[in-house]
PDB file of C-alpha atoms in Angstrom:
ATOM      1  CA  UNK A 297     136.839  42.025 125.033  1.00  0.00           C
ATOM      2  CA  UNK A 298     138.227  45.062 123.260  1.00  0.00           C
ATOM      3  CA  UNK A 299     136.200  44.336 120.143  1.00  0.00           C
ATOM      4  CA  UNK A 300     133.024  44.320 122.247  1.00  0.00           C
ATOM      5  CA  UNK A 301     133.896  47.729 123.730  1.00  0.00           C
ATOM      6  CA  UNK A 302     134.664  49.002 120.236  1.00  0.00           C
ATOM      7  CA  UNK A 303     131.311  47.702 118.929  1.00  0.00           C
ATOM      8  CA  UNK A 304     129.442  49.183 121.941  1.00  0.00           C
ATOM      9  CA  UNK A 305     131.225  52.493 121.318  1.00  0.00           C
ATOM     10  CA  UNK A 306     130.232  52.507 117.644  1.00  0.00           C
ATOM     11  CA  UNK A 307     126.623  51.582 118.523  1.00  0.00           C
ATOM     12  CA  UNK A 308     126.579  54.280 121.245  1.00  0.00           C
ATOM     13  CA  UNK A 309     127.819  56.954 118.845  1.00  0.00           C
ATOM     14  CA  UNK A 310     125.274  55.791 116.258  1.00  0.00           C
ATOM     15  CA  UNK A 311     122.436  55.999 118.816  1.00  0.00           C
ATOM     16  CA  UNK A 312     123.625  59.459 119.891  1.00  0.00           C
ATOM     17  CA  UNK A 313     123.592  60.695 116.274  1.00  0.00           C
ATOM     18  CA  UNK A 314     120.136  59.195 115.667  1.00  0.00           C
ATOM     19  CA  UNK A 315     118.799  60.822 118.855  1.00  0.00           C
ATOM     20  CA  UNK A 316     120.317  64.172 117.888  1.00  0.00           C
ATOM     21  CA  UNK A 317     118.790  63.940 114.398  1.00  0.00           C
ATOM     22  CA  UNK A 318     115.430  63.019 115.921  1.00  0.00           C
ATOM     23  CA  UNK A 319     115.445  66.076 118.212  1.00  0.00           C
ATOM     24  CA  UNK A 320     116.468  68.355 115.348  1.00  0.00           C
ATOM     25  CA  UNK A 321     113.608  66.951 113.253  1.00  0.00           C
ATOM     26  CA  UNK A 322     111.102  67.362 116.096  1.00  0.00           C
ATOM     27  CA  UNK A 323     112.168  70.975 116.705  1.00  0.00           C
ATOM     28  CA  UNK A 324     111.855  71.674 112.975  1.00  0.00           C
ATOM     29  CA  UNK A 325     108.287  70.329 112.853  1.00  0.00           C
ATOM     30  CA  UNK A 326     107.361  72.266 115.984  1.00  0.00           C
ATOM     31  CA  UNK A 327     108.737  75.434 114.425  1.00  0.00           C
ATOM     32  CA  UNK A 328     106.779  75.044 111.175  1.00  0.00           C
ATOM     33  CA  UNK A 329     103.704  73.947 113.107  1.00  0.00           C
ATOM     34  CA  UNK A 330     103.786  76.938 115.445  1.00  0.00           C
ATOM     35  CA  UNK A 331     100.262  78.254 115.872  1.00  0.00           C
ATOM     36  CA  UNK A 332      98.657  75.103 114.483  1.00  0.00           C
ATOM     37  CA  UNK A 333      96.211  73.364 116.801  1.00  0.00           C
ATOM     38  CA  UNK A 334      96.644  69.972 115.241  1.00  0.00           C
ATOM     39  CA  UNK A 335     100.101  68.835 114.280  1.00  0.00           C
ATOM     40  CA  UNK A 336      99.069  66.974 111.149  1.00  0.00           C
ATOM     41  CA  UNK A 337     101.907  67.542 108.685  1.00  0.00           C
ATOM     42  CA  UNK A 338      99.580  67.849 105.679  1.00  0.00           C
ATOM     43  CA  UNK A 339      97.497  70.545 107.399  1.00  0.00           C
ATOM     44  CA  UNK A 340     100.582  72.451 108.451  1.00  0.00           C
ATOM     45  CA  UNK A 341     102.056  72.406 104.943  1.00  0.00           C
ATOM     46  CA  UNK A 342      98.701  73.444 103.427  1.00  0.00           C
ATOM     47  CA  UNK A 343      98.594  76.443 105.773  1.00  0.00           C
ATOM     48  CA  UNK A 344     102.154  77.392 104.878  1.00  0.00           C
ATOM     49  CA  UNK A 345     101.375  77.197 101.152  1.00  0.00           C
ATOM     50  CA  UNK A 346      98.204  79.268 101.657  1.00  0.00           C
ATOM     51  CA  UNK A 347     100.179  81.941 103.548  1.00  0.00           C
ATOM     52  CA  UNK A 348     102.788  81.972 100.797  1.00  0.00           C
ATOM     53  CA  UNK A 349     100.108  82.446  98.119  1.00  0.00           C
ATOM     54  CA  UNK A 350      98.568  85.293 100.130  1.00  0.00           C
ATOM     55  CA  UNK A 351     101.992  86.893 100.500  1.00  0.00           C
ATOM     56  CA  UNK A 352     102.636  86.653  96.761  1.00  0.00           C
ATOM     57  CA  UNK A 353      99.276  88.303  96.069  1.00  0.00           C
ATOM     58  CA  UNK A 354      99.986  91.072  98.594  1.00  0.00           C
ATOM     59  CA  UNK A 355     103.413  91.695  97.062  1.00  0.00           C
ATOM     60  CA  UNK A 356     101.773  91.987  93.639  1.00  0.00           C
ATOM     61  CA  UNK A 357      99.350  94.597  94.997  1.00  0.00           C
ATOM     62  CA  UNK A 358     102.200  96.541  96.597  1.00  0.00           C
ATOM     63  CA  UNK A 359     104.111  96.504  93.298  1.00  0.00           C
ATOM     64  CA  UNK A 360     101.017  97.837  91.492  1.00  0.00           C
ATOM     65  CA  UNK A 361     100.689 100.646  94.047  1.00  0.00           C
ATOM     66  CA  UNK A 362     104.371 101.530  93.660  1.00  0.00           C
ATOM     67  CA  UNK A 363     104.017 101.662  89.874  1.00  0.00           C
ATOM     68  CA  UNK A 364     100.947 103.888  90.238  1.00  0.00           C
ATOM     69  CA  UNK A 365     102.787 106.223  92.626  1.00  0.00           C
ATOM     70  CA  UNK A 366     105.749 106.426  90.247  1.00  0.00           C
ATOM     71  CA  UNK A 367     103.419 107.249  87.365  1.00  0.00           C
ATOM     72  CA  UNK A 368     101.512 109.864  89.387  1.00  0.00           C
ATOM     73  CA  UNK A 369     104.733 111.321  90.764  1.00  0.00           C
ATOM     74  CA  UNK A 370     105.664 112.695  87.350  1.00  0.00           C
ATOM     75  CA  UNK A 371     102.805 115.198  87.669  1.00  0.00           C
ATOM     76  CA  UNK A 372     103.858 116.523  91.088  1.00  0.00           C
ATOM     77  CA  UNK A 373     106.176 119.457  91.643  1.00  0.00           C
ATOM     78  CA  UNK A 374     109.678 118.111  91.178  1.00  0.00           C
ATOM     79  CA  UNK A 375     111.824 121.033  90.100  1.00  0.00           C
ATOM     80  CA  UNK A 376     112.101 124.587  91.402  1.00  0.00           C
ATOM     81  CA  UNK A 377     114.375 127.345  90.158  1.00  0.00           C
ATOM     82  CA  UNK A 378     114.648 130.763  91.825  1.00  0.00           C
ATOM     83  CA  UNK A 379     116.379 133.892  90.546  1.00  0.00           C
ATOM     84  CA  UNK A 380     116.451 137.080  92.616  1.00  0.00           C
ATOM     85  CA  UNK A 381     117.208 140.314  90.834  1.00  0.00           C
ATOM     86  CA  UNK A 382     116.956 144.094  90.935  1.00  0.00           C
ATOM     87  CA  UNK A 383     114.945 145.361  87.949  1.00  0.00           C
ATOM     88  CA  UNK A 384     115.876 148.977  88.697  1.00  0.00           C
ATOM     89  CA  UNK A 385     119.656 149.227  88.817  1.00  0.00           C
ATOM     90  CA  UNK A 386     119.823 152.647  90.441  1.00  0.00           C
ATOM     91  CA  UNK A 387     117.585 151.933  93.459  1.00  0.00           C
ATOM     92  CA  UNK A 388     116.654 149.130  95.824  1.00  0.00           C
ATOM     93  CA  UNK A 389     118.023 145.650  96.245  1.00  0.00           C
ATOM     94  CA  UNK A 390     117.326 142.177  94.946  1.00  0.00           C
ATOM     95  CA  UNK A 391     113.726 142.090  96.153  1.00  0.00           C
ATOM     96  CA  UNK A 392     112.261 140.998  92.822  1.00  0.00           C
ATOM     97  CA  UNK A 393     112.270 137.362  91.800  1.00  0.00           C
ATOM     98  CA  UNK A 394     111.461 134.818  89.120  1.00  0.00           C
ATOM     99  CA  UNK A 395     110.378 131.412  90.392  1.00  0.00           C
ATOM    100  CA  UNK A 396     109.991 128.473  87.998  1.00  0.00           C
ATOM    101  CA  UNK A 397     107.963 125.508  89.296  1.00  0.00           C
ATOM    102  CA  UNK A 398     107.836 122.365  87.116  1.00  0.00           C
ATOM    103  CA  UNK A 399     106.765 118.741  87.209  1.00  0.00           C
ATOM    104  CA  UNK A 400     108.732 115.824  85.779  1.00  0.00           C
ATOM    105  CA  UNK A 401     107.600 116.602  82.215  1.00  0.00           C
ATOM    106  CA  UNK A 402     108.784 120.227  82.325  1.00  0.00           C
ATOM    107  CA  UNK A 403     105.245 121.576  82.624  1.00  0.00           C
ATOM    108  CA  UNK A 404     104.457 124.256  85.165  1.00  0.00           C
ATOM    109  CA  UNK A 405     104.557 128.010  85.736  1.00  0.00           C
ATOM    110  CA  UNK A 406     106.999 130.852  86.114  1.00  0.00           C
ATOM    111  CA  UNK A 407     106.062 133.397  88.780  1.00  0.00           C
ATOM    112  CA  UNK A 408     107.749 136.771  88.533  1.00  0.00           C
ATOM    113  CA  UNK A 409     107.400 139.372  91.254  1.00  0.00           C
ATOM    114  CA  UNK A 410     108.547 142.920  90.504  1.00  0.00           C
ATOM    115  CA  UNK A 411     109.051 144.942  93.671  1.00  0.00           C
ATOM    116  CA  UNK A 412     108.920 148.746  93.520  1.00  0.00           C
ATOM    117  CA  UNK A 413     108.599 151.387  96.214  1.00  0.00           C
ATOM    118  CA  UNK A 414     104.849 151.648  95.794  1.00  0.00           C
ATOM    119  CA  UNK A 415     103.825 148.022  95.181  1.00  0.00           C
ATOM    120  CA  UNK A 416     104.788 144.552  94.131  1.00  0.00           C
ATOM    121  CA  UNK A 417     103.399 143.140  90.907  1.00  0.00           C
ATOM    122  CA  UNK A 418     103.128 139.414  90.325  1.00  0.00           C
ATOM    123  CA  UNK A 419     103.129 137.879  86.835  1.00  0.00           C
ATOM    124  CA  UNK A 420     102.480 134.248  85.963  1.00  0.00           C
ATOM    125  CA  UNK A 421     103.479 132.557  82.711  1.00  0.00           C
ATOM    126  CA  UNK A 422     102.586 128.996  81.815  1.00  0.00           C
ATOM    127  CA  UNK A 423     105.272 126.584  80.653  1.00  0.00           C
ATOM    128  CA  UNK A 424     104.598 123.356  78.804  1.00  0.00           C
ATOM    129  CA  UNK A 425     107.339 120.823  78.020  1.00  0.00           C
ATOM    130  CA  UNK A 426     110.008 123.362  78.966  1.00  0.00           C
ATOM    131  CA  UNK A 427     108.712 126.135  76.670  1.00  0.00           C
ATOM    132  CA  UNK A 428     106.443 129.114  77.220  1.00  0.00           C
ATOM    133  CA  UNK A 429     103.966 130.624  74.778  1.00  0.00           C
ATOM    134  CA  UNK A 430     104.885 134.048  76.121  1.00  0.00           C
ATOM    135  CA  UNK A 431     108.121 135.940  75.732  1.00  0.00           C
ATOM    136  CA  UNK A 432     110.314 135.474  78.790  1.00  0.00           C
ATOM    137  CA  UNK A 433     112.568 138.032  80.426  1.00  0.00           C
ATOM    138  CA  UNK A 434     116.223 137.150  80.908  1.00  0.00           C
ATOM    139  CA  UNK A 435     115.573 136.429  84.617  1.00  0.00           C
ATOM    140  CA  UNK A 436     112.638 134.154  83.750  1.00  0.00           C
ATOM    141  CA  UNK A 437     114.779 132.353  81.173  1.00  0.00           C
ATOM    142  CA  UNK A 438     117.509 131.923  83.786  1.00  0.00           C
ATOM    143  CA  UNK A 439     115.008 130.447  86.287  1.00  0.00           C
ATOM    144  CA  UNK A 440     113.693 128.128  83.553  1.00  0.00           C
ATOM    145  CA  UNK A 441     117.230 127.023  82.673  1.00  0.00           C
ATOM    146  CA  UNK A 442     117.924 126.262  86.349  1.00  0.00           C
ATOM    147  CA  UNK A 443     114.836 124.067  86.490  1.00  0.00           C
ATOM    148  CA  UNK A 444     115.515 122.241  83.242  1.00  0.00           C
ATOM    149  CA  UNK A 445     119.162 121.666  84.182  1.00  0.00           C
ATOM    150  CA  UNK A 446     118.126 119.734  87.306  1.00  0.00           C
TER     151      UNK A 446
END
């Protein structure tokens, strides 16, 4: 009698495990077949593979756009250096300035504004690869050094 109960217990546990596995398998197929009208496994897997291929293609396009943005970003303003100074030691304050604006390659301009009582003059000097064709004042050189140091 006890052996029969033992055998029924083993068979019951086995049936429980099979039923549990069956429900797990059914829920898995329902999850991967979500949105599919027909639950043909081949159709569902084909749709999943198609979506994966589309995703891979979209990721490739995004990577190309990122590379393009990184390449274009070198030519945008990336570095700014500002030096305020008083060109006339006996009068006024630090109202004059030298402003260096550069891209990633060290190409840009240096703007210098000299403020006097009567007017403000603005001078622009081009810079290419961190060097100017024109002679720079000490304030302009300091602004350029600030930019190139960053």
